[in-house]
CSV table of N, CA and C in Angstrom, one decimal:
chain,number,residue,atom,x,y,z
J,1,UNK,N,-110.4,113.0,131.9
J,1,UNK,CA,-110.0,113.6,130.7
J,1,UNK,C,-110.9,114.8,130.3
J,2,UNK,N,-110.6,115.7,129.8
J,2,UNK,CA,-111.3,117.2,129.6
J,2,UNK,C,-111.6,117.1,128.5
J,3,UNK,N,-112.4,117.8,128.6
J,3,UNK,CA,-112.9,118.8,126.7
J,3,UNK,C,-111.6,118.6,126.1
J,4,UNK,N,-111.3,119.3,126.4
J,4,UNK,CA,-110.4,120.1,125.0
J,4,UNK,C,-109.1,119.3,125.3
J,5,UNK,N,-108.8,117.9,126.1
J,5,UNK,CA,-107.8,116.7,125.6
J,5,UNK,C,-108.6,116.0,124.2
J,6,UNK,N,-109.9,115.9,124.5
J,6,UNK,CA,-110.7,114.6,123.7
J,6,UNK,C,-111.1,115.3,122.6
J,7,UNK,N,-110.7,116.7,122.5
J,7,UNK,CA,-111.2,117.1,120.8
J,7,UNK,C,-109.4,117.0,120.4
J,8,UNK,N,-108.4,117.5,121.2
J,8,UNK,CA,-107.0,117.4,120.9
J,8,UNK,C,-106.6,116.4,120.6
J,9,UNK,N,-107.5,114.8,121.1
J,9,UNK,CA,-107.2,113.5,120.7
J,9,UNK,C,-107.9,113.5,119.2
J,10,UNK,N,-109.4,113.9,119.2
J,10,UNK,CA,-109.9,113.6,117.8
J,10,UNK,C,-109.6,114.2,116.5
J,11,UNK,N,-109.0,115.6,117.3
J,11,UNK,CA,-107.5,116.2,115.9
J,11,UNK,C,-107.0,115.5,115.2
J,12,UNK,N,-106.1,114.9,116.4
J,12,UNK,CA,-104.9,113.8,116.1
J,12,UNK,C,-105.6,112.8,115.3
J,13,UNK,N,-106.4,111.7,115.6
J,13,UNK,CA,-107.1,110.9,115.1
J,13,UNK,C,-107.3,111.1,113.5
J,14,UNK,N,-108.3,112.0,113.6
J,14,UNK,CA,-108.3,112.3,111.8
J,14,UNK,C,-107.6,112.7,110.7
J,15,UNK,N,-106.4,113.5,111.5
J,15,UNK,CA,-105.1,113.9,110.9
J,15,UNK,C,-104.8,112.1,110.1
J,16,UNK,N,-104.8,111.8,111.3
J,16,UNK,CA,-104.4,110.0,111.0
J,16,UNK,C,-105.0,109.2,109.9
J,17,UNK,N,-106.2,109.3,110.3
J,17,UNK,CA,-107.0,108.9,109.0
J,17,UNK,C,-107.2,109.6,107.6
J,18,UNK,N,-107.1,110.9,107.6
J,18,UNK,CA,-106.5,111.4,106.8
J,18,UNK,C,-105.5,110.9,106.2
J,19,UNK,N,-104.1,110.7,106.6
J,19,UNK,CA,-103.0,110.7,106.1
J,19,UNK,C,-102.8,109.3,105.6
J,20,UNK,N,-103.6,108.1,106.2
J,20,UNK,CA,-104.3,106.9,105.6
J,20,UNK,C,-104.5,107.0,104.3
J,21,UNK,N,-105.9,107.6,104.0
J,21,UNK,CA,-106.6,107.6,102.7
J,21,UNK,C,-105.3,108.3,102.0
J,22,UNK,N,-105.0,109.3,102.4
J,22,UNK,CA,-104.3,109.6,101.1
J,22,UNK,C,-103.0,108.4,100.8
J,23,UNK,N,-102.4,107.7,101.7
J,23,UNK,CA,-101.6,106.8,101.1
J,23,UNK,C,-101.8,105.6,100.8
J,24,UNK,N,-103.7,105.7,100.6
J,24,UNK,CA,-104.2,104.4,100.2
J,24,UNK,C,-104.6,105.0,99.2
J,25,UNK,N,-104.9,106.0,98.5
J,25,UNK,CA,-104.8,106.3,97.0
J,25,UNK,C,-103.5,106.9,96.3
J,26,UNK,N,-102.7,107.0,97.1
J,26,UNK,CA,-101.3,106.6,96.4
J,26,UNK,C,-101.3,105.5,96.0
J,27,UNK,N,-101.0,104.6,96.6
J,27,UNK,CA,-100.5,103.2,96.9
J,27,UNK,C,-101.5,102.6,95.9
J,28,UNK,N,-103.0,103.2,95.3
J,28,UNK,CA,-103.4,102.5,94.4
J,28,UNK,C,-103.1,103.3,92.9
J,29,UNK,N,-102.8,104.2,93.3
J,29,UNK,CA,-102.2,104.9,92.0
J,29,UNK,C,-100.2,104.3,91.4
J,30,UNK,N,-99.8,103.9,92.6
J,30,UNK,CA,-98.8,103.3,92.3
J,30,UNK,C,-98.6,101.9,91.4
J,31,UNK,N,-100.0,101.4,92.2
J,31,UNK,CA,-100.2,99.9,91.6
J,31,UNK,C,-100.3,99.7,90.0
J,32,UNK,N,-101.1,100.4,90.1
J,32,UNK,CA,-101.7,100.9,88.5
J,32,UNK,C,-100.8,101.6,87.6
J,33,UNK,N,-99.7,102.4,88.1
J,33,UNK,CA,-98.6,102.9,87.5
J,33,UNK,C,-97.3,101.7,87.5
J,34,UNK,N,-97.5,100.5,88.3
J,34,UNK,CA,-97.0,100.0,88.4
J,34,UNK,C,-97.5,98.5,87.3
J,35,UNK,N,-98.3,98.5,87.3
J,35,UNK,CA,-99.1,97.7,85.9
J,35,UNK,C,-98.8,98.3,84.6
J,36,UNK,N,-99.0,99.1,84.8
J,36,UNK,CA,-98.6,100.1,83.4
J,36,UNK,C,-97.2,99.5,82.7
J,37,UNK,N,-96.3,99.9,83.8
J,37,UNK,CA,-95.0,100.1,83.4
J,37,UNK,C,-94.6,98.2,83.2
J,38,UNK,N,-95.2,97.2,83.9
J,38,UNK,CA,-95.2,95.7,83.5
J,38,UNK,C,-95.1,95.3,82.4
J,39,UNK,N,-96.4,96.2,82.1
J,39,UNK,CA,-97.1,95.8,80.6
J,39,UNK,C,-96.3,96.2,79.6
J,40,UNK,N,-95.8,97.4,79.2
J,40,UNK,CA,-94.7,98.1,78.3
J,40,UNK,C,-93.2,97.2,78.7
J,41,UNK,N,-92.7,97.1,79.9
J,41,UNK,CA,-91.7,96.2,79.9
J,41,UNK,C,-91.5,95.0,79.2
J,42,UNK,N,-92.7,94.2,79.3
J,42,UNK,CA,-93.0,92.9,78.5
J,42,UNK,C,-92.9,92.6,77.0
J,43,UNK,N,-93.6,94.3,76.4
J,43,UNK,CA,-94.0,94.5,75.5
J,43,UNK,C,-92.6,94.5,74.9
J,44,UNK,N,-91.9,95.8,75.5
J,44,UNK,CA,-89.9,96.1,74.8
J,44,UNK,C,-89.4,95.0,74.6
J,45,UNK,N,-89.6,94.0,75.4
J,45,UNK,CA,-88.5,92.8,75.8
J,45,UNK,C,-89.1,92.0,74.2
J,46,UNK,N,-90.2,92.1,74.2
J,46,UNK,CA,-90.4,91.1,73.0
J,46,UNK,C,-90.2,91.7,71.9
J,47,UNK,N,-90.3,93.0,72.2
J,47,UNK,CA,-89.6,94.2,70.6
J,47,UNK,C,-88.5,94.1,70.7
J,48,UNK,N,-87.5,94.0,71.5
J,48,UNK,CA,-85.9,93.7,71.5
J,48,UNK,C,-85.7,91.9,71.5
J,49,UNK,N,-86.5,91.4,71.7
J,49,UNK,CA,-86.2,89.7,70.8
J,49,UNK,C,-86.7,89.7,69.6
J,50,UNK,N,-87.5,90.1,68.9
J,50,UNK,CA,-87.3,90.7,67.3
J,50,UNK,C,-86.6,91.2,66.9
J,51,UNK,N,-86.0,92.1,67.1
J,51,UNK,CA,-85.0,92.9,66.5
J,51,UNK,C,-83.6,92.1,66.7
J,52,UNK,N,-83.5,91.7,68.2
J,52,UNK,CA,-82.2,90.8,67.8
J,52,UNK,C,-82.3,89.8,67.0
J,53,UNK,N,-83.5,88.8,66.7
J,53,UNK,CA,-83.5,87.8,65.7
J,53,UNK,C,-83.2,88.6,64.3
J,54,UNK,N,-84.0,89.7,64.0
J,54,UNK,CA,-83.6,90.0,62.6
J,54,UNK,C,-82.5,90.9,62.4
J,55,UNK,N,-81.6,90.9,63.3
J,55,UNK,CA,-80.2,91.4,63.7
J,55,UNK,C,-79.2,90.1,63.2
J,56,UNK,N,-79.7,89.1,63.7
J,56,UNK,CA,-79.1,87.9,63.5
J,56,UNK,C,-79.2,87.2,62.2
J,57,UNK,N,-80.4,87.2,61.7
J,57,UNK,CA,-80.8,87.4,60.2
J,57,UNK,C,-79.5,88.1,59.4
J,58,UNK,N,-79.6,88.6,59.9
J,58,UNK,CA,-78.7,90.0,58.8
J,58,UNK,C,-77.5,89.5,58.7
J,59,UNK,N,-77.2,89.4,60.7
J,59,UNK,CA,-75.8,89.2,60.3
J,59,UNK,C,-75.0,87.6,59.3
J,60,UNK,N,-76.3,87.0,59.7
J,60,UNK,CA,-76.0,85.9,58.7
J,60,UNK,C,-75.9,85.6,57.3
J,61,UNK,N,-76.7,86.3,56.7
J,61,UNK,CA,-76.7,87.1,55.4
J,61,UNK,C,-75.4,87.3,55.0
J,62,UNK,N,-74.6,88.7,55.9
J,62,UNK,CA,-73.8,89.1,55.5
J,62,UNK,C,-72.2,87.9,55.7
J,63,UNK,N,-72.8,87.0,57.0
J,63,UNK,CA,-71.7,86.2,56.7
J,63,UNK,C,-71.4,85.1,55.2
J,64,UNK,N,-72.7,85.1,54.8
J,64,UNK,CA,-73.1,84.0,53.5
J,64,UNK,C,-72.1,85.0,52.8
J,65,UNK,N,-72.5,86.5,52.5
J,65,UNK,CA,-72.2,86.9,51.3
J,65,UNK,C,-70.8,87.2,51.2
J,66,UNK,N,-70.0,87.1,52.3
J,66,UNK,CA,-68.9,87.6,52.8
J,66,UNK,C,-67.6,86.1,51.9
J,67,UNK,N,-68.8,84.9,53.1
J,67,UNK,CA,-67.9,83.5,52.3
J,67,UNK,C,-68.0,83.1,50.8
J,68,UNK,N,-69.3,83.4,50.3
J,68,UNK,CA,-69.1,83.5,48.3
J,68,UNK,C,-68.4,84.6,48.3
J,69,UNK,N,-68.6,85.7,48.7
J,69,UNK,CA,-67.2,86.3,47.9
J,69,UNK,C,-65.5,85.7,48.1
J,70,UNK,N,-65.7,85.4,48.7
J,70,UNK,CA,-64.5,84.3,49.7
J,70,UNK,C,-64.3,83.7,48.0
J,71,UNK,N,-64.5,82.6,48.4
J,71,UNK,CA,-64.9,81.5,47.2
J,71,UNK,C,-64.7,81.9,45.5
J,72,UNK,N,-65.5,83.4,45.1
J,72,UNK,CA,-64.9,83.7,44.2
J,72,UNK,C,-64.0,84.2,44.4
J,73,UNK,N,-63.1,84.8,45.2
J,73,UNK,CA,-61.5,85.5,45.0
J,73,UNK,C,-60.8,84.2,44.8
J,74,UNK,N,-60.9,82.8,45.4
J,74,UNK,CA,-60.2,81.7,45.4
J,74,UNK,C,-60.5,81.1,44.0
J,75,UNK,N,-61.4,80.7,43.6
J,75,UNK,CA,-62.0,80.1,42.2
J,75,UNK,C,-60.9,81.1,41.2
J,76,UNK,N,-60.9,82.4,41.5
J,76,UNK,CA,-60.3,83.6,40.3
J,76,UNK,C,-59.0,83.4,40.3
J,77,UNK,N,-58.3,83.2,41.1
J,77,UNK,CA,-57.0,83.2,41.4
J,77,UNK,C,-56.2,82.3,40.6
């Protein structure tokens, strides 16, 4: 093998490891972008089970006030 195959191999090589590291600090920048977005997911889901409970709240409210008014049109009648 010559000179100038075994620096053309060690090119290649570092190219390689190069292109490694960078997709090993992607891949930890993903992770962590990927924690991120866990965390807020978890977070919504329990902000949208609050809101639907006091969604449900309401709507029951409004059914209470819906059947007294019921009740007085019939009582009036």
């Amino acid at each position: 093998m010559s000179i100038e195959s075994l620096g053309h191999l060690e090119s290649k090589l570092q190219n390689l490891i190069d292109k490694l590291e960078l997709t090993r600090m992607e891949l930890e920048e993903l992770r962590t972008t990927n924690g991120r977005l866990e965390q807020e997911n978890t977070e919504l889901k329990n902000e949208l089970g609050s809101w639907t409970e006091r969604v449900g709240a309401l709507l029951g409210k409004l059914d209470k006030v819906s059947d007294d008014a019921e009740q007085v049109d019939y009582e009036t009648a």
